[in-house]
Coordinates of C-alpha atoms in Angstrom, one line a residue:
K4 CA 65.9 -31.3 37.9
S5 CA 64.0 -33.3 35.3
V6 CA 61.2 -34.0 37.8
I7 CA 60.9 -30.3 38.7
S8 CA 60.8 -29.1 35.1
F9 CA 58.2 -31.8 34.3
L10 CA 55.9 -30.6 37.2
K11 CA 56.4 -27.0 36.2
N12 CA 55.3 -27.6 32.6
K13 CA 52.2 -29.5 33.8
I14 CA 51.1 -26.6 36.1
I15 CA 51.5 -24.0 33.3
K16 CA 49.4 -26.1 30.9
K17 CA 46.7 -26.6 33.5
S18 CA 46.5 -22.9 34.4
S19 CA 46.4 -21.9 30.7
K20 CA 43.4 -24.1 30.1
N21 CA 41.5 -22.5 33.0
L22 CA 42.4 -18.9 32.2
Y23 CA 42.0 -18.8 28.4
T24 CA 39.0 -20.4 26.7
E25 CA 39.9 -18.9 23.3
P26 CA 43.2 -18.2 21.5
I27 CA 45.0 -14.9 22.4
T28 CA 44.8 -12.5 19.4
K29 CA 45.6 -8.9 18.9
S30 CA 41.9 -8.0 19.0
S31 CA 41.3 -9.9 22.3
I32 CA 44.3 -8.2 24.0
S33 CA 43.0 -4.7 22.9
K34 CA 39.6 -5.3 24.4
K35 CA 38.4 -2.4 26.6
P36 CA 35.6 -2.2 29.0
N37 CA 34.0 0.9 27.5
N38 CA 32.5 1.2 24.0
T39 CA 35.4 3.0 22.4
I40 CA 36.0 2.0 18.8
Q41 CA 39.3 0.4 17.8
K42 CA 40.4 0.5 14.1
E43 CA 40.6 -3.3 14.2
D44 CA 36.9 -3.6 15.4
I45 CA 35.1 -2.4 12.3
T46 CA 35.8 -3.4 8.7
I47 CA 34.0 -1.2 6.1
E48 CA 33.4 -2.6 2.7
K49 CA 31.5 -1.3 -0.3
H50 CA 28.2 -2.9 -1.3
E51 CA 29.3 -3.9 -4.8
N52 CA 32.7 -5.3 -3.8
Q53 CA 31.1 -7.6 -1.3
Q54 CA 32.8 -11.0 -0.8
D55 CA 30.9 -14.3 -0.5
P56 CA 29.7 -14.5 3.1
N57 CA 30.7 -18.2 3.3
T58 CA 34.4 -17.4 2.6
E59 CA 34.7 -14.6 5.2
T60 CA 36.6 -15.3 8.4
I61 CA 34.2 -14.6 11.3
N62 CA 35.8 -13.0 14.3
N63 CA 33.9 -12.2 17.5
E64 CA 35.4 -8.7 17.6
K65 CA 35.1 -7.7 13.9
L66 CA 32.0 -6.2 12.4
I67 CA 31.8 -6.0 8.6
V68 CA 29.8 -2.9 7.7
K69 CA 28.2 -2.7 4.3
I70 CA 27.5 0.9 3.1
A71 CA 24.6 1.1 0.7
E72 CA 26.0 2.9 -2.4
E73 CA 24.1 5.4 -4.5
E74 CA 22.5 3.9 -7.6
N75 CA 23.4 4.8 -11.1
T76 CA 21.1 7.6 -12.3
L77 CA 20.0 8.9 -15.6
T78 CA 19.7 12.7 -15.7
Q79 CA 17.4 12.7 -18.8
N80 CA 14.3 10.6 -19.2
K81 CA 14.7 7.8 -21.7
T82 CA 13.0 8.2 -25.0
Q83 CA 9.9 6.2 -24.7
T84 CA 7.9 4.5 -27.5
T85 CA 4.2 3.8 -27.3
T86 CA 2.2 1.0 -28.8
I87 CA -0.3 3.3 -30.5
E88 CA -0.1 5.7 -33.5
Q89 CA 1.1 9.1 -32.4
D90 CA -1.0 12.2 -33.1
T91 CA 0.2 15.3 -34.9
K92 CA 1.3 17.1 -31.8
P93 CA 3.7 14.8 -29.8
Y94 CA 3.4 14.3 -26.0
I95 CA 6.4 15.4 -24.0
F96 CA 7.1 13.3 -21.0
P97 CA 7.6 15.1 -17.6
K98 CA 11.1 16.3 -16.8
L99 CA 13.1 15.2 -13.7
S100 CA 13.7 18.9 -12.8
L101 CA 10.1 19.2 -11.7
L102 CA 10.9 17.1 -8.6
K103 CA 12.8 18.5 -5.6
N104 CA 16.3 17.7 -4.4
Y105 CA 16.7 17.3 -0.7
E106 CA 19.9 18.3 1.1
K107 CA 20.0 15.2 3.4
N108 CA 19.7 12.4 0.8
T109 CA 23.0 10.7 1.2
I110 CA 23.4 7.9 3.8
S111 CA 25.8 8.9 6.6
I112 CA 27.5 6.2 8.7
D113 CA 28.2 6.7 12.4
N114 CA 30.8 4.2 13.6
K115 CA 30.1 5.0 17.2
E116 CA 26.4 4.3 16.9
L117 CA 27.1 1.0 15.0
E118 CA 29.6 -0.3 17.6
T119 CA 27.4 0.8 20.6
N120 CA 24.4 -1.1 19.1
K121 CA 26.5 -4.1 18.3
Q122 CA 27.8 -4.2 21.9
L123 CA 24.3 -3.7 23.4
I124 CA 22.8 -6.5 21.3
E125 CA 25.5 -8.9 22.3
D126 CA 25.2 -8.0 26.0
T127 CA 21.4 -8.3 26.0
L128 CA 21.5 -11.8 24.4
K129 CA 24.3 -12.9 26.8
D130 CA 22.1 -11.8 29.8
F131 CA 19.6 -14.4 28.5
K132 CA 22.4 -17.0 28.1
I133 CA 22.4 -16.8 24.3
D134 CA 25.9 -16.6 22.7
V135 CA 26.0 -15.0 19.2
T136 CA 28.4 -13.7 16.7
I137 CA 27.5 -10.4 15.0
K138 CA 28.7 -10.8 11.4
R139 CA 27.6 -7.8 9.4
A140 CA 25.7 -4.5 9.6
T141 CA 24.0 -3.2 6.5
V142 CA 23.3 0.6 6.7
G143 CA 20.1 1.7 4.9
P144 CA 18.3 5.0 4.6
T145 CA 16.3 4.7 7.8
I146 CA 17.3 1.4 9.4
T147 CA 20.4 -0.7 9.9
L148 CA 20.3 -4.5 9.6
Y149 CA 22.6 -6.4 11.9
E150 CA 23.2 -10.1 10.9
I151 CA 23.9 -12.4 13.8
I152 CA 24.9 -16.1 13.9
P153 CA 23.7 -17.9 17.0
D154 CA 25.8 -20.7 18.5
E155 CA 24.8 -24.3 17.9
G156 CA 21.9 -25.5 20.0
V157 CA 20.3 -22.0 20.4
R158 CA 16.6 -22.0 19.4
I159 CA 15.7 -19.3 16.9
A160 CA 12.3 -18.7 18.7
K161 CA 14.2 -17.8 21.9
I162 CA 15.9 -14.9 20.0
K163 CA 12.6 -13.9 18.3
N164 CA 10.9 -13.4 21.7
L165 CA 13.6 -10.9 22.8
E166 CA 12.4 -8.0 20.5
N167 CA 11.2 -5.8 23.4
D168 CA 14.3 -6.5 25.5
I169 CA 16.7 -5.5 22.8
A170 CA 14.5 -2.4 22.0
L171 CA 14.7 -1.4 25.7
R172 CA 18.5 -1.7 25.9
I173 CA 19.1 0.1 22.6
K174 CA 16.4 2.8 23.5
A175 CA 14.9 2.6 20.0
V176 CA 11.4 2.4 18.7
G177 CA 10.6 -0.4 16.3
V178 CA 13.3 -3.0 16.6
R179 CA 12.3 -6.0 14.4
I180 CA 13.8 -9.4 14.4
I181 CA 13.7 -11.6 11.2
A182 CA 14.5 -15.2 12.1
P183 CA 15.9 -16.5 9.9
L184 CA 16.9 -14.2 7.1
P185 CA 15.6 -15.7 3.7
G186 CA 18.5 -17.3 1.8
K187 CA 21.1 -16.7 4.5
G188 CA 22.1 -18.7 7.5
T189 CA 21.7 -15.7 9.8
V190 CA 19.2 -13.9 12.0
G191 CA 18.5 -10.3 11.2
I192 CA 17.9 -7.5 13.7
E193 CA 16.6 -4.2 12.2
V194 CA 17.4 -1.1 14.3
P195 CA 16.3 2.4 13.3
N196 CA 19.1 4.9 12.6
Q197 CA 19.3 7.9 14.9
K198 CA 19.7 10.2 11.9
P199 CA 17.3 8.9 9.1
T200 CA 17.8 9.9 5.5
I201 CA 15.0 11.3 3.3
V202 CA 14.3 9.1 0.3
A203 CA 13.4 11.7 -2.3
M204 CA 11.0 10.9 -5.2
K205 CA 13.5 12.4 -7.6
N206 CA 16.2 9.9 -6.6
V207 CA 13.8 7.0 -7.1
I208 CA 12.5 8.2 -10.5
E209 CA 16.0 9.0 -11.9
S210 CA 17.5 5.6 -10.9
E211 CA 18.7 3.4 -13.8
K212 CA 16.6 0.5 -12.5
F213 CA 13.3 2.5 -12.9
Q214 CA 14.3 4.3 -16.1
N215 CA 15.3 1.0 -17.8
A216 CA 12.3 -1.0 -16.4
N217 CA 10.6 -2.7 -19.3
L218 CA 7.3 -3.2 -17.5
E219 CA 3.6 -2.5 -18.5
L220 CA 2.8 -0.3 -15.5
P221 CA 6.0 0.3 -13.5
I222 CA 5.7 1.5 -9.9
A223 CA 8.7 2.8 -8.0
I224 CA 7.5 3.2 -4.4
G225 CA 10.7 3.6 -2.4
K226 CA 14.1 2.1 -1.5
T227 CA 15.1 -1.1 0.2
I228 CA 17.5 -1.5 3.1
S229 CA 20.4 -1.8 0.7
N230 CA 19.4 1.6 -0.9
E231 CA 18.1 0.0 -4.2
T232 CA 15.0 1.3 -5.9
F233 CA 12.1 -1.1 -5.5
V234 CA 10.2 -1.4 -8.7
M235 CA 7.1 -3.4 -9.2
D236 CA 4.7 -4.0 -12.1
L237 CA 1.1 -3.3 -11.3
T238 CA -0.2 -5.7 -13.9
K239 CA 1.6 -8.6 -12.1
M240 CA 0.2 -7.7 -8.7
P241 CA -2.7 -7.5 -10.1
H242 CA -4.4 -5.3 -7.4
L243 CA -2.8 -3.5 -4.4
L244 CA -4.1 -3.1 -0.9
I245 CA -2.6 -0.3 1.3
A246 CA -3.3 -0.1 5.0
G247 CA -1.9 1.6 8.1
A248 CA -2.8 3.9 10.9
T249 CA -3.7 7.6 10.4
G250 CA -0.7 9.9 9.5
Q251 CA 1.8 7.1 8.7
G252 CA 2.1 7.8 5.0
K253 CA -0.7 6.1 3.0
S254 CA -1.6 9.2 1.0
V255 CA 2.1 10.0 0.2
G256 CA 2.4 6.4 -0.9
L257 CA -0.6 6.8 -3.3
N258 CA 1.0 10.0 -4.7
A259 CA 4.3 8.1 -5.3
I260 CA 2.5 5.4 -7.1
L261 CA 0.5 7.8 -9.3
C262 CA 3.5 10.0 -10.1
S263 CA 5.8 7.0 -11.1
I264 CA 3.2 5.9 -13.6
L265 CA 2.8 9.5 -14.9
Y266 CA 6.6 9.7 -15.5
K267 CA 6.6 6.5 -17.6
K268 CA 3.4 6.1 -19.5
H269 CA 1.7 8.0 -22.4
P270 CA -1.8 9.4 -21.9
N271 CA -3.3 7.0 -24.4
E272 CA -1.8 4.0 -22.6
V273 CA -3.3 4.5 -19.1
K274 CA -6.3 6.2 -17.5
F275 CA -7.0 6.8 -13.8
I276 CA -10.4 6.6 -12.0
L277 CA -9.8 8.5 -8.7
V278 CA -12.2 8.2 -5.7
D279 CA -11.5 10.5 -2.8
P280 CA -14.1 10.6 0.0
K281 CA -11.8 13.0 2.0
K282 CA -12.2 15.5 -1.0
V283 CA -8.7 17.0 -0.4
E284 CA -6.0 14.3 -1.0
L285 CA -6.2 13.9 -4.8
T286 CA -7.6 17.4 -5.8
L287 CA -4.3 18.3 -7.6
Y288 CA -5.0 15.6 -10.2
N289 CA -8.0 17.6 -11.5
R290 CA -5.5 19.3 -13.8
I291 CA -4.7 16.2 -15.8
E292 CA -8.3 15.5 -16.6
K293 CA -8.0 15.7 -20.3
H294 CA -4.8 13.6 -20.4
F295 CA -5.0 10.8 -17.8
L296 CA -8.4 10.7 -16.1
A297 CA -11.5 8.6 -16.9
K298 CA -15.0 9.5 -15.8
L299 CA -18.7 9.2 -16.6
P300 CA -20.1 11.6 -19.3
N301 CA -22.5 13.3 -16.9
N302 CA -19.9 13.9 -14.1
I303 CA -18.8 17.5 -13.9
D304 CA -16.0 16.8 -11.4
P305 CA -13.4 14.3 -12.7
I306 CA -12.4 13.2 -9.2
I307 CA -15.3 11.3 -7.5
T308 CA -16.1 12.5 -4.0
D309 CA -19.8 11.7 -3.6
T310 CA -20.9 8.2 -2.6
R311 CA -23.8 8.0 -5.2
N312 CA -21.3 8.8 -8.0
V313 CA -18.9 6.1 -6.7
I314 CA -21.7 3.5 -7.0
T315 CA -22.6 4.5 -10.6
T316 CA -18.9 4.7 -11.6
L317 CA -18.2 1.2 -10.2
K318 CA -21.2 -0.2 -12.0
S319 CA -20.0 1.5 -15.2
L320 CA -16.6 -0.1 -14.7
C321 CA -18.2 -3.5 -14.5
T322 CA -20.0 -2.7 -17.8
E323 CA -16.7 -1.6 -19.4
M324 CA -15.2 -4.9 -18.1
D325 CA -17.9 -7.0 -19.8
N326 CA -17.5 -5.0 -23.0
R327 CA -13.8 -5.6 -23.1
Y328 CA -14.2 -9.3 -22.5
N329 CA -16.5 -9.4 -25.5
L330 CA -13.8 -7.7 -27.6
L331 CA -11.2 -10.2 -26.4
K332 CA -13.5 -13.1 -27.3
K333 CA -14.1 -11.6 -30.7
A334 CA -10.4 -11.1 -31.3
E335 CA -9.6 -14.6 -30.0
V336 CA -7.0 -13.5 -27.5
R337 CA -6.6 -14.1 -23.7
N338 CA -5.5 -10.7 -22.3
I339 CA -5.1 -7.0 -23.0
Q340 CA -1.4 -7.3 -24.0
E341 CA -2.2 -9.8 -26.8
Y342 CA -5.2 -7.7 -27.9
N343 CA -3.3 -4.4 -28.2
L344 CA -0.4 -6.2 -30.0
K345 CA -2.8 -7.7 -32.5
Y346 CA -4.4 -4.2 -33.0
K347 CA -1.0 -2.7 -33.5
Q348 CA -0.1 -5.3 -36.1
Q349 CA -3.4 -4.5 -37.9
K350 CA -4.7 -8.1 -37.5
I351 CA -7.9 -6.7 -36.2
S352 CA -9.5 -3.5 -37.5
K353 CA -11.7 -0.6 -36.4
E354 CA -14.4 -1.7 -39.0
E355 CA -15.0 -4.8 -36.9
G356 CA -15.6 -2.6 -33.8
H357 CA -12.1 -3.0 -32.3
H358 CA -10.1 -0.1 -30.7
F359 CA -7.0 0.3 -28.6
L360 CA -7.6 -0.5 -25.0
P361 CA -5.8 1.7 -22.4
Y362 CA -5.1 0.4 -18.9
L363 CA -7.7 1.6 -16.3
V364 CA -6.4 2.1 -12.7
L365 CA -9.1 2.6 -10.0
V366 CA -7.6 4.4 -7.0
I367 CA -9.7 4.6 -3.8
D368 CA -8.5 6.6 -0.8
E369 CA -10.3 5.8 2.6
F370 CA -12.2 2.7 1.4
A371 CA -13.7 2.2 4.9
D372 CA -15.7 5.4 4.6
L373 CA -17.4 4.2 1.5
I374 CA -18.3 0.9 3.0
M375 CA -19.8 2.7 6.1
T376 CA -22.0 5.0 3.9
A377 CA -22.9 2.6 1.0
G378 CA -22.2 -0.9 2.2
K379 CA -23.3 -3.7 -0.2
E380 CA -23.7 -1.5 -3.2
I381 CA -19.9 -0.8 -3.1
E382 CA -18.9 -4.4 -2.1
I383 CA -20.5 -6.3 -5.0
P384 CA -18.9 -4.3 -8.0
I385 CA -15.5 -4.2 -6.2
A386 CA -15.6 -8.0 -5.7
R387 CA -16.5 -8.5 -9.3
L388 CA -13.6 -6.2 -10.5
A389 CA -11.1 -7.8 -8.1
Q390 CA -12.0 -11.3 -9.4
L391 CA -12.2 -10.7 -13.1
A392 CA -10.7 -7.4 -14.2
R393 CA -7.0 -8.1 -14.3
A394 CA -7.0 -9.8 -17.7
I395 CA -8.6 -6.8 -19.5
G396 CA -6.3 -4.2 -17.9
I397 CA -8.4 -2.9 -15.0
H398 CA -6.4 -2.7 -11.7
L399 CA -7.5 -1.6 -8.2
I400 CA -5.4 0.3 -5.6
I401 CA -7.4 0.5 -2.4
A402 CA -6.2 2.4 0.7
T403 CA -7.8 1.9 4.1
Q404 CA -6.9 2.1 7.8
R405 CA -7.5 -1.5 8.9
P406 CA -8.9 -4.1 6.4
T407 CA -11.3 -5.9 8.8
T408 CA -13.7 -8.5 7.6
N409 CA -16.7 -6.1 7.7
I410 CA -14.7 -3.6 5.5
I411 CA -12.9 -5.9 3.1
T412 CA -14.6 -9.2 2.8
G413 CA -12.7 -12.5 2.3
T414 CA -13.7 -12.6 -1.4
I415 CA -12.1 -9.2 -2.0
K416 CA -9.0 -9.9 0.2
A417 CA -8.2 -13.2 -1.5
N418 CA -7.7 -11.2 -4.8
F419 CA -5.2 -8.8 -3.2
P420 CA -2.1 -10.9 -2.8
T421 CA 0.1 -7.8 -2.8
R422 CA -0.4 -5.7 0.3
I423 CA 1.4 -2.7 1.8
A424 CA 1.3 -2.1 5.6
F425 CA 2.5 1.2 7.1
R426 CA 2.9 1.5 10.8
V427 CA 0.0 0.1 12.9
I428 CA -0.5 0.2 16.7
Q429 CA -1.2 -3.4 17.6
G430 CA 0.1 -6.7 16.4
I431 CA -3.5 -7.9 15.6
D432 CA -3.8 -5.1 13.1
S433 CA -0.6 -6.3 11.4
K434 CA -2.0 -9.8 11.2
T435 CA -5.2 -8.5 9.7
I436 CA -3.3 -6.7 6.9
L437 CA -0.2 -9.0 6.2
D438 CA -1.3 -12.3 7.9
T439 CA 1.8 -11.9 10.1
V440 CA 3.1 -9.5 12.8
G441 CA 5.8 -6.9 12.0
A442 CA 3.9 -3.7 11.0
N443 CA 3.5 -2.8 14.6
Q444 CA 7.3 -2.6 14.9
L445 CA 7.7 0.0 12.2
I446 CA 8.9 3.5 13.0
G447 CA 6.3 5.5 10.9
R448 CA 6.9 8.4 8.4
G449 CA 6.9 6.2 5.3
D450 CA 8.4 3.0 6.8
M451 CA 6.5 0.1 5.4
L452 CA 6.3 -3.6 4.8
I453 CA 5.2 -5.0 1.5
S454 CA 4.0 -8.6 1.1
T455 CA 4.0 -10.0 -2.4
G456 CA 2.4 -13.3 -1.3
S457 CA 5.7 -15.2 -0.9
N458 CA 8.1 -12.8 0.9
L459 CA 8.0 -9.8 3.1
L460 CA 10.2 -6.7 2.4
R461 CA 10.9 -3.6 4.5
I462 CA 11.0 -0.5 2.3
Q463 CA 11.3 3.3 3.0
C464 CA 8.5 5.0 0.9
A465 CA 9.7 7.8 -1.3
F466 CA 8.6 11.3 -0.2
I467 CA 6.8 13.5 -2.6
D468 CA 5.5 16.9 -1.4
T469 CA 2.4 18.8 -2.5
P470 CA 4.4 21.5 -4.5
E471 CA 6.1 18.6 -6.5
V472 CA 2.7 17.0 -7.4
E473 CA 1.5 20.5 -8.3
A474 CA 4.4 21.2 -10.6
L475 CA 4.1 17.7 -12.3
T476 CA 0.3 18.1 -12.9
N477 CA 0.8 21.7 -14.2
F478 CA 3.4 20.5 -16.7
I479 CA 1.0 17.8 -18.1
K480 CA -1.9 20.3 -18.1
L481 CA 0.0 22.8 -20.3
Q482 CA 0.7 20.1 -22.9
T483 CA -0.6 21.0 -26.4
Y484 CA -1.1 17.3 -27.0
E485 CA -4.8 16.9 -28.1
S486 CA -6.6 14.4 -25.8
Q487 CA -10.0 14.0 -24.2
P488 CA -11.0 12.4 -20.9
F489 CA -11.7 8.7 -21.3
E490 CA -15.5 8.3 -21.1
L491 CA -16.8 5.2 -19.2
P492 CA -20.0 3.6 -20.6
F493 CA -23.1 5.1 -19.0
D494 CA -25.2 2.5 -17.3
D495 CA -28.8 3.1 -18.2
N496 CA -30.0 0.3 -15.9
D497 CA -29.6 2.5 -12.8
K498 CA -32.6 4.8 -13.4
N499 CA -34.8 1.9 -14.5
I500 CA -33.8 0.0 -11.3
D501 CA -34.6 3.1 -9.1
N502 CA -38.0 3.6 -10.8
A503 CA -38.8 -0.1 -10.5
N504 CA -37.9 0.1 -6.8
L505 CA -40.2 3.1 -6.3
N506 CA -43.1 1.3 -8.0
T507 CA -42.6 -1.9 -6.1
N508 CA -42.5 0.1 -2.9
N509 CA -45.9 1.6 -3.7
T510 CA -47.4 -1.7 -4.7
E511 CA -45.8 -3.7 -1.8
R512 CA -47.2 -1.3 0.9
D513 CA -49.3 -2.9 3.6
P514 CA -53.1 -2.7 3.1
L515 CA -53.4 -0.9 6.4
F516 CA -50.6 1.6 5.5
K517 CA -53.0 4.6 4.9
E518 CA -55.0 3.9 8.0
A519 CA -51.8 3.7 10.1
A520 CA -50.5 6.9 8.5
L521 CA -53.8 8.8 9.3
L522 CA -53.7 7.5 12.9
I523 CA -50.1 8.7 13.4
V524 CA -50.9 12.2 11.9
I525 CA -54.0 12.6 14.1
N526 CA -52.2 11.6 17.3
Q527 CA -48.9 13.2 16.3
Q528 CA -47.2 10.2 17.9
G529 CA -45.5 7.3 16.0
S530 CA -44.5 4.0 17.5
T531 CA -44.8 0.3 16.8
S532 CA -46.7 -0.4 20.0
M533 CA -49.4 2.2 19.3
I534 CA -50.1 0.7 15.8
Q535 CA -50.2 -2.8 17.4
R536 CA -52.8 -1.6 20.0
K537 CA -55.0 0.5 17.7
L538 CA -55.1 -1.7 14.7
K539 CA -54.8 -5.0 16.6
L540 CA -51.7 -6.3 14.7
G541 CA -48.8 -8.4 15.6
Y542 CA -45.3 -6.9 16.3
N543 CA -43.7 -8.0 13.0
R544 CA -46.4 -6.5 10.8
A545 CA -46.6 -3.3 12.8
G546 CA -42.8 -3.0 12.6
R547 CA -42.9 -3.4 8.8
I548 CA -45.6 -0.6 8.5
V549 CA -43.4 1.7 10.6
D550 CA -40.5 1.1 8.2
Q551 CA -42.7 1.9 5.3
L552 CA -43.9 5.1 7.0
E553 CA -40.3 6.1 7.5
D554 CA -39.4 5.4 3.8
A555 CA -42.4 7.5 2.7
G556 CA -41.2 10.5 4.8
I557 CA -44.1 10.5 7.3
L558 CA -42.0 9.3 10.3
G559 CA -38.5 10.3 11.3
P560 CA -35.7 7.9 12.2
L561 CA -35.5 6.2 15.5
E562 CA -33.8 8.3 18.2
G563 CA -33.3 5.9 21.1
S564 CA -35.7 6.3 23.9
K565 CA -37.2 9.6 22.6
G566 CA -39.3 7.9 20.0
R567 CA -39.8 8.9 16.3
K568 CA -40.8 12.4 15.2
V569 CA -43.9 12.8 13.0
L570 CA -42.9 14.8 10.0
I571 CA -46.4 15.5 8.6
Q572 CA -48.6 17.9 10.6
T573 CA -52.1 17.9 8.8
E574 CA -54.3 15.4 6.9
E575 CA -54.1 17.6 3.7
E576 CA -50.3 17.2 3.6
L577 CA -50.6 13.5 4.1
N578 CA -53.1 13.1 1.2
Q579 CA -50.8 15.1 -1.1
L580 CA -47.8 12.9 -0.1
I581 CA -49.6 9.6 -0.5

């Protein structure tokens, strides 16, 4: 009997080792082949009452879901004080009621979607022989972040390369893998929600984080994955580069930046210089000309749309920059904050030529169009401002589709450490903007990555519609507060330079210029080879004469194989022109 019982026990132990590789628990017994949700499978916890991740018991079947809670809001704008003496008629800050409330602005959680995605991620990784434990799912406005812990000996790069395979199984656009998550011992997989939530501008502006922000130029651009308002200080950036494909939210992002500053700052504290080559995006800000815009004295339209006006405005800004540096040198301070504080404390006076310096924010929409039309004339002042202007309160916000080296040079790009990338088509475009891939996996409609130099954050941009901008600018326009547009210093050197160029063009003309012009008008045919043959010249000299004839308006531009048109018909016209 004892021998039989001994053999029986041995057989049971051996079979149990082969059959069960993990301890039998309630959750493992209730496992079902389909993706039905058990109450034991998902544990929901609030974002604020979150435990320390190191102390949590990790179970292969449990998924801790973190619901992003709504932030504390302030229904009334905080009373704001300015660093300058107030005029007789006080300025009333815009009200929150001007912005629109959207019906679908609360994050809804779908347990079935969460459990399905969890199972699909696990199955996909198992197919490639990668065992992982999915630890937590953080549900945001537009995406859900699944945190996974790979088993020991699994290379992180192996998981990173499976983005497209996971996207295929989940049937989602824009799955992004962060390996590893900064500050956590996990790998993050971002999956778009089937029912995204609209991030309204009103929710962002009324959040306690923005209202209590003690920053010089606060910008609330949207919400993070944990539904927290993302607030930055433009003075710390110090310049901002925005890029992304057409229709992905660049112009809405610009409106969100401008409106967040309008809600927090007094007209005497900040002025905008708006450049809009498209002529339609920033038109609504014409109404706040007297309160918040800066322009040249001779410009009729406060928003600059013409390329020639852009060049003169940028040169004028460089002059303003030099003037401000002279004032700082005279006051023996290092930056605009110290200067304005000294002026407020009356340590420097108006009699000495000092005055309060407002911040100047240059906003350029579609920068690539300006470079194509003006080129070097735009690049040089922009490069000067990007290098030097931050200490004296001039900040640049530039939007373009793809900041290639021919559009934004290395000198300019080096001075834009803060960059925002909306969705792009290819990974190479993302590398051009952010110096890393990731922007090609975004889902569009305001989904963006922001690089602050050290880290990369995914944010859902706040949505502000045209009627909301219209209501806000109308409110400011109807203010009885007495203010005038900030006038930039007029650069008199432009006319002198143009006149000098005309004179030098006349004096530097080739000695055979008149003879070549007469020859072309008589023959009514203009080409470099004809001038070479008739005047017995070399190719280079004949080419220079043709360029001079084009500048003088005698020859038309080159039209491929057709040749140039002769614009002057008779000798009399030619004599009058010369």
